[in-house]
Tab-separated table of C-alpha atoms in Angstrom:
chain	number	residue	atom	x	y	z
A	1	LEU	CA	17.415	73.120	124.491
A	2	GLU	CA	17.653	72.459	120.741
A	3	ARG	CA	14.043	71.270	120.575
A	4	PRO	CA	11.220	73.605	119.500
A	5	GLY	CA	10.098	76.096	122.102
A	6	ASP	CA	11.363	79.291	123.682
A	7	VAL	CA	14.341	79.282	126.047
A	8	LEU	CA	14.819	81.713	128.929
A	9	ILE	CA	18.390	82.276	130.094
A	10	LEU	CA	18.939	83.719	133.560
A	11	GLY	CA	22.010	85.956	133.552
A	12	ALA	CA	23.739	87.884	130.768
A	13	GLY	CA	27.411	87.227	131.420
A	14	LEU	CA	30.001	85.150	129.597
A	15	THR	CA	28.275	81.858	130.406
A	16	ALA	CA	25.036	83.139	128.897
A	17	LEU	CA	26.876	84.288	125.766
A	18	ASP	CA	28.435	80.835	125.353
A	19	LEU	CA	24.984	79.248	125.472
A	20	ILE	CA	23.462	81.777	123.071
A	21	VAL	CA	26.195	81.201	120.489
A	22	SER	CA	25.872	77.427	120.804
A	23	LEU	CA	22.124	77.670	120.220
A	24	ARG	CA	22.279	79.996	117.227
A	25	GLU	CA	23.015	77.282	114.670
A	26	ARG	CA	21.429	74.354	116.475
A	27	LYS	CA	18.094	75.844	117.537
A	28	ARG	CA	15.835	76.818	114.666
A	29	LEU	CA	12.434	77.137	116.341
A	30	GLY	CA	11.762	79.381	119.300
A	31	VAL	CA	13.003	82.624	120.819
A	32	ILE	CA	15.937	82.921	123.215
A	33	HIS	CA	15.037	85.227	126.097
A	34	VAL	CA	17.707	86.628	128.431
A	35	LEU	CA	16.814	88.026	131.858
A	36	SER	CA	19.305	89.995	133.954
A	37	ARG	CA	18.998	92.734	136.549
A	38	ARG	CA	20.845	95.402	134.558
A	39	GLY	CA	20.401	94.126	131.012
A	40	LEU	CA	24.159	94.315	130.445
A	41	PHE	CA	26.048	91.941	128.195
A	42	PRO	CA	29.846	91.934	128.438
A	43	LEU	CA	31.446	94.573	126.225
A	44	ALA	CA	33.679	93.677	123.304
A	45	HIS	CA	37.278	92.722	123.878
A	46	ARG	CA	39.951	94.367	121.765
A	47	ALA	CA	43.737	94.176	121.769
A	48	VAL	CA	45.062	97.450	123.184
A	49	LYS	CA	48.407	98.881	124.178
A	50	ALA	CA	49.108	98.403	127.878
A	51	ARG	CA	48.769	101.499	130.039
A	52	ALA	CA	50.442	102.258	133.359
A	53	PRO	CA	48.139	102.199	136.413
A	54	PHE	CA	46.710	105.604	137.286
A	55	LEU	CA	46.350	104.636	140.957
A	56	ALA	CA	49.169	103.921	143.388
A	57	ALA	CA	49.097	101.264	146.104
A	58	GLY	CA	49.696	103.758	148.896
A	59	THR	CA	47.032	106.279	147.893
A	60	LEU	CA	44.026	104.212	146.847
A	61	PRO	CA	40.632	105.949	147.149
A	62	PRO	CA	38.835	104.666	150.274
A	63	THR	CA	35.366	104.777	148.675
A	64	VAL	CA	33.618	103.326	145.637
A	65	ARG	CA	32.687	106.813	144.487
A	66	GLY	CA	36.309	107.908	144.706
A	67	VAL	CA	37.534	105.038	142.537
A	68	VAL	CA	34.773	105.554	139.966
A	69	ARG	CA	35.544	109.276	139.775
A	70	ARG	CA	39.242	108.623	139.202
A	71	LEU	CA	38.476	105.882	136.693
A	72	ARG	CA	36.198	108.100	134.620
A	73	ALA	CA	38.722	110.925	134.663
A	74	GLU	CA	41.463	108.580	133.443
A	75	VAL	CA	39.227	107.210	130.678
A	76	ASP	CA	38.590	110.777	129.504
A	77	ARG	CA	42.312	111.516	129.622
A	78	ALA	CA	43.084	108.356	127.658
A	79	ALA	CA	40.507	109.259	125.012
A	80	GLU	CA	42.156	112.652	124.550
A	81	GLU	CA	45.436	110.833	123.983
A	82	GLY	CA	43.855	108.449	121.484
A	83	ALA	CA	44.008	105.479	123.873
A	84	ASP	CA	41.252	102.930	124.531
A	85	TRP	CA	39.223	102.725	127.758
A	86	ARG	CA	40.028	99.006	127.899
A	87	ALA	CA	43.652	99.789	128.653
A	88	VAL	CA	42.564	101.948	131.588
A	89	VAL	CA	40.373	99.201	133.047
A	90	ASP	CA	43.064	96.569	132.522
A	91	SER	CA	45.639	98.730	134.283
A	92	LEU	CA	43.747	98.171	137.549
A	93	ARG	CA	44.063	94.397	137.413
A	94	GLY	CA	47.015	94.181	139.772
A	95	LEU	CA	45.503	96.706	142.177
A	96	THR	CA	41.972	95.331	142.409
A	97	PRO	CA	42.584	93.154	145.520
A	98	ALA	CA	44.298	96.077	147.296
A	99	ILE	CA	41.414	98.415	146.422
A	100	TRP	CA	38.925	95.855	147.726
A	101	ARG	CA	40.850	95.248	150.942
A	102	GLY	CA	41.082	99.006	151.534
A	103	TRP	CA	37.317	99.439	151.516
A	104	PRO	CA	35.338	99.001	154.733
A	105	HIS	CA	32.462	96.537	154.777
A	106	ALA	CA	29.870	99.204	153.910
A	107	GLU	CA	31.805	100.290	150.809
A	108	ARG	CA	32.154	96.721	149.623
A	109	ARG	CA	28.408	96.253	149.947
A	110	ARG	CA	27.843	99.509	148.080
A	111	PHE	CA	30.049	98.317	145.217
A	112	LEU	CA	28.259	94.957	144.979
A	113	ARG	CA	24.853	96.605	144.934
A	114	HIS	CA	25.475	99.492	142.547
A	115	ALA	CA	28.713	99.169	140.571
A	116	ARG	CA	29.529	95.496	140.212
A	117	PRO	CA	27.458	94.762	137.066
A	118	TYR	CA	29.014	97.716	135.229
A	119	TRP	CA	32.529	96.796	136.338
A	120	GLU	CA	32.124	93.197	135.224
A	121	ALA	CA	30.729	94.196	131.821
A	122	HIS	CA	33.837	96.314	131.226
A	123	ARG	CA	36.362	94.057	132.958
A	124	HIS	CA	35.295	90.583	131.775
A	125	ARG	CA	34.811	91.211	128.085
A	126	ALA	CA	33.711	88.981	125.212
A	127	PRO	CA	35.045	88.454	121.679
A	128	ALA	CA	33.588	90.941	119.222
A	129	ALA	CA	32.501	88.054	116.970
A	130	THR	CA	30.403	86.587	119.783
A	131	LEU	CA	28.609	89.878	120.376
A	132	ALA	CA	28.074	90.245	116.625
A	133	GLU	CA	26.267	86.887	116.626
A	134	CYS	CA	24.012	88.130	119.430
A	135	ASP	CA	23.253	91.301	117.476
A	136	ALA	CA	22.341	89.198	114.446
A	137	LEU	CA	19.969	87.097	116.556
A	138	LYS	CA	18.285	90.269	117.847
A	139	ILE	CA	17.786	91.538	114.293
A	140	GLU	CA	16.317	88.177	113.300
A	141	GLY	CA	13.912	88.359	116.242
A	142	ARG	CA	15.403	85.238	117.814
A	143	LEU	CA	16.950	86.930	120.837
A	144	CYS	CA	15.126	89.168	123.308
A	145	ALA	CA	16.742	90.754	126.369
A	146	HIS	CA	14.778	91.599	129.517
A	147	ARG	CA	15.934	93.778	132.388
A	148	GLY	CA	14.546	93.066	135.831
A	149	ARG	CA	14.695	91.106	139.072
A	150	LEU	CA	13.614	87.477	139.038
A	151	GLN	CA	10.634	86.699	141.265
A	152	SER	CA	9.587	83.145	140.460
A	153	VAL	CA	9.623	80.259	137.987
A	154	THR	CA	6.404	78.235	137.968
A	155	ARG	CA	5.430	75.223	135.867
A	156	ARG	CA	2.168	75.673	133.956
A	157	GLY	CA	1.463	72.501	132.036
A	158	GLU	CA	4.211	72.133	129.427
A	159	LEU	CA	5.617	75.595	130.047
A	160	LEU	CA	7.709	77.317	132.694
A	161	GLU	CA	6.449	80.795	133.510
A	162	THR	CA	9.191	83.131	134.674
A	163	THR	CA	7.955	86.209	136.520
A	164	TYR	CA	10.179	89.230	137.076
A	165	HIS	CA	9.912	92.814	138.252
A	166	SER	CA	10.773	95.014	135.272
A	167	ALA	CA	13.453	97.634	135.882
A	168	LEU	CA	12.106	99.670	132.971
A	169	THR	CA	8.368	99.769	133.679
A	170	GLY	CA	8.232	98.837	137.366
A	171	GLU	CA	5.588	96.265	136.517
A	172	THR	CA	5.521	92.525	137.064
A	173	THR	CA	6.082	90.691	133.787
A	174	THR	CA	5.772	86.997	132.939
A	175	VAL	CA	7.681	85.224	130.173
A	176	PRO	CA	6.544	81.690	129.256
A	177	ALA	CA	9.216	79.312	127.950
A	178	THR	CA	9.714	75.615	127.399
A	179	TYR	CA	13.117	75.657	129.068
A	180	VAL	CA	14.887	77.825	131.650
A	181	ALA	CA	18.693	77.789	131.866
A	182	ASN	CA	20.497	79.211	134.887
A	183	CYS	CA	23.632	81.020	133.686
A	184	THR	CA	24.107	83.270	136.709
A	185	GLY	CA	27.309	81.480	137.710
A	186	PRO	CA	28.207	79.235	140.627
A	187	GLU	CA	26.635	79.684	144.038
A	188	SER	CA	29.061	81.781	146.061
A	189	SER	CA	27.147	81.728	149.336
A	190	TYR	CA	28.574	78.647	151.002
A	191	ALA	CA	25.890	78.940	153.657
A	192	GLN	CA	23.429	77.830	150.946
A	193	LEU	CA	25.416	74.829	149.716
A	194	ARG	CA	24.611	71.292	150.799
A	195	ASP	CA	28.064	69.973	149.972
A	196	ARG	CA	29.147	67.342	152.518
A	197	LEU	CA	32.667	68.740	152.938
A	198	VAL	CA	31.419	72.291	153.485
A	199	LEU	CA	28.744	71.123	155.914
A	200	ALA	CA	31.320	69.116	157.865
A	201	LEU	CA	33.650	72.124	158.102
A	202	PHE	CA	30.793	74.294	159.353
A	203	ASP	CA	29.536	71.641	161.804
A	204	ARG	CA	32.998	71.340	163.336
A	205	GLY	CA	33.471	75.100	163.479
A	206	LEU	CA	36.510	74.934	161.198
A	207	ALA	CA	35.199	77.361	158.578
A	208	ARG	CA	32.638	80.094	158.123
A	209	PRO	CA	31.288	82.155	155.183
A	210	ASP	CA	32.864	85.536	154.581
A	211	PRO	CA	30.748	88.526	155.744
A	212	LEU	CA	29.428	89.237	152.228
A	213	PHE	CA	28.758	85.560	151.411
A	214	LEU	CA	31.073	85.603	148.400
A	215	GLY	CA	33.060	82.566	149.533
A	216	LEU	CA	34.748	81.316	152.682
A	217	ASP	CA	36.333	83.615	155.225
A	218	ALA	CA	40.140	83.475	155.025
A	219	ASP	CA	43.086	85.558	156.159
A	220	ASP	CA	45.624	87.261	153.879
A	221	ASP	CA	47.617	84.029	153.506
A	222	GLY	CA	44.565	81.987	152.481
A	223	ALA	CA	44.119	80.205	155.814
A	224	LEU	CA	40.451	79.477	156.535
A	225	ARG	CA	38.996	81.297	159.517
A	226	ASP	CA	37.115	79.179	162.017
A	227	VAL	CA	33.773	80.007	163.599
A	228	GLU	CA	35.510	82.369	166.059
A	229	GLY	CA	37.414	84.185	163.300
A	230	ALA	CA	40.824	82.672	164.068
A	231	PRO	CA	42.898	80.954	161.348
A	232	ALA	CA	42.022	77.257	161.355
A	233	ARG	CA	45.136	75.151	161.784
A	234	GLY	CA	46.205	73.310	158.641
A	235	LEU	CA	43.300	74.441	156.428
A	236	TRP	CA	44.058	76.663	153.440
A	237	THR	CA	42.327	77.701	150.281
A	238	LEU	CA	42.877	79.677	147.096
A	239	GLY	CA	40.935	80.834	144.069
A	240	SER	CA	37.234	81.637	144.079
A	241	LEU	CA	36.756	80.715	147.748
A	242	ARG	CA	38.815	83.826	148.650
A	243	LYS	CA	36.512	86.149	146.757
A	244	GLY	CA	35.278	87.831	149.916
A	245	ALA	CA	38.825	88.909	150.793
A	246	LEU	CA	40.215	89.630	147.319
A	247	PHE	CA	37.114	90.003	145.094
A	248	GLU	CA	38.883	89.156	141.806
A	249	THR	CA	40.522	85.800	142.363
A	250	THR	CA	39.498	83.428	139.568
A	251	ALA	CA	41.776	84.143	136.592
A	252	VAL	CA	44.931	82.128	135.930
A	253	PRO	CA	47.409	84.925	136.835
A	254	GLU	CA	45.783	85.346	140.270
A	255	LEU	CA	45.573	81.578	140.849
A	256	ARG	CA	49.193	81.110	139.835
A	257	ALA	CA	50.418	83.758	142.265
A	258	GLN	CA	48.268	82.401	145.104
A	259	ALA	CA	49.450	78.832	144.501
A	260	ALA	CA	53.105	79.927	144.548
A	261	ALA	CA	52.617	81.955	147.728
A	262	LEU	CA	50.765	79.108	149.435
A	263	ALA	CA	53.464	76.624	148.439
A	264	GLN	CA	56.105	78.839	149.985
A	265	ARG	CA	54.004	79.272	153.122
A	266	LEU	CA	53.534	75.513	153.537
A	267	LEU	CA	57.256	74.903	153.101
A	268	LEU	CA	58.106	77.213	155.989
A	269	PRO	CA	58.800	75.555	159.356
A	270	ASN	CA	55.909	75.664	161.820
């Protein structure tokens, strides 16, 4: 990627930012293009004073719209008090799995389709210095962001032509580049993976994808569900594979709690 020629990065999250920063000093010739559906980079992280949660476990809004309405109202209230919106978002960290579990399937799909990119930009933030480097690259004309839905990547001689449907103009646009880097994150649909372990679990009916294809289907204890939906005996998981049941389940605090709970569960007599 350091060689002359434009680079197109798919995705605009933290992984994309890491690549952009690494290329700033090492790549002197060529433009860095970034394509994402919403055109949203993570927002800047800032140390803020912790704020008590504004939602309670027993009275969580049952819809995406209800949570967003309450969140916006609390952000406005915090601003009037001189507090930062980041503290409001962070206050939901411990309640996020409960909010997710309280939503029916249709609401979860609605969140993934409409609200997820905005939530992740606010929730999974980036250092201000990193975003400042991106701003500098834009001013220098070395970084160009595109907003749209990827349609295809086709080799044309020495170039890769990336075609996308523009969210701004509604037109089909093509960006030629020497290199294309996929920074959209790991594949979460296990139905698409060709991993031998996953295929063996599926072939034997010992596991199945979760209904939203965010990971593997598991119960509240982390036991994998078999093809019939029953907990598979002796098979457990934690972390990102439980995303369908918990949504946010990749940070160290969540992993630590899941590992401790699973250890206790495994120590119990059968």
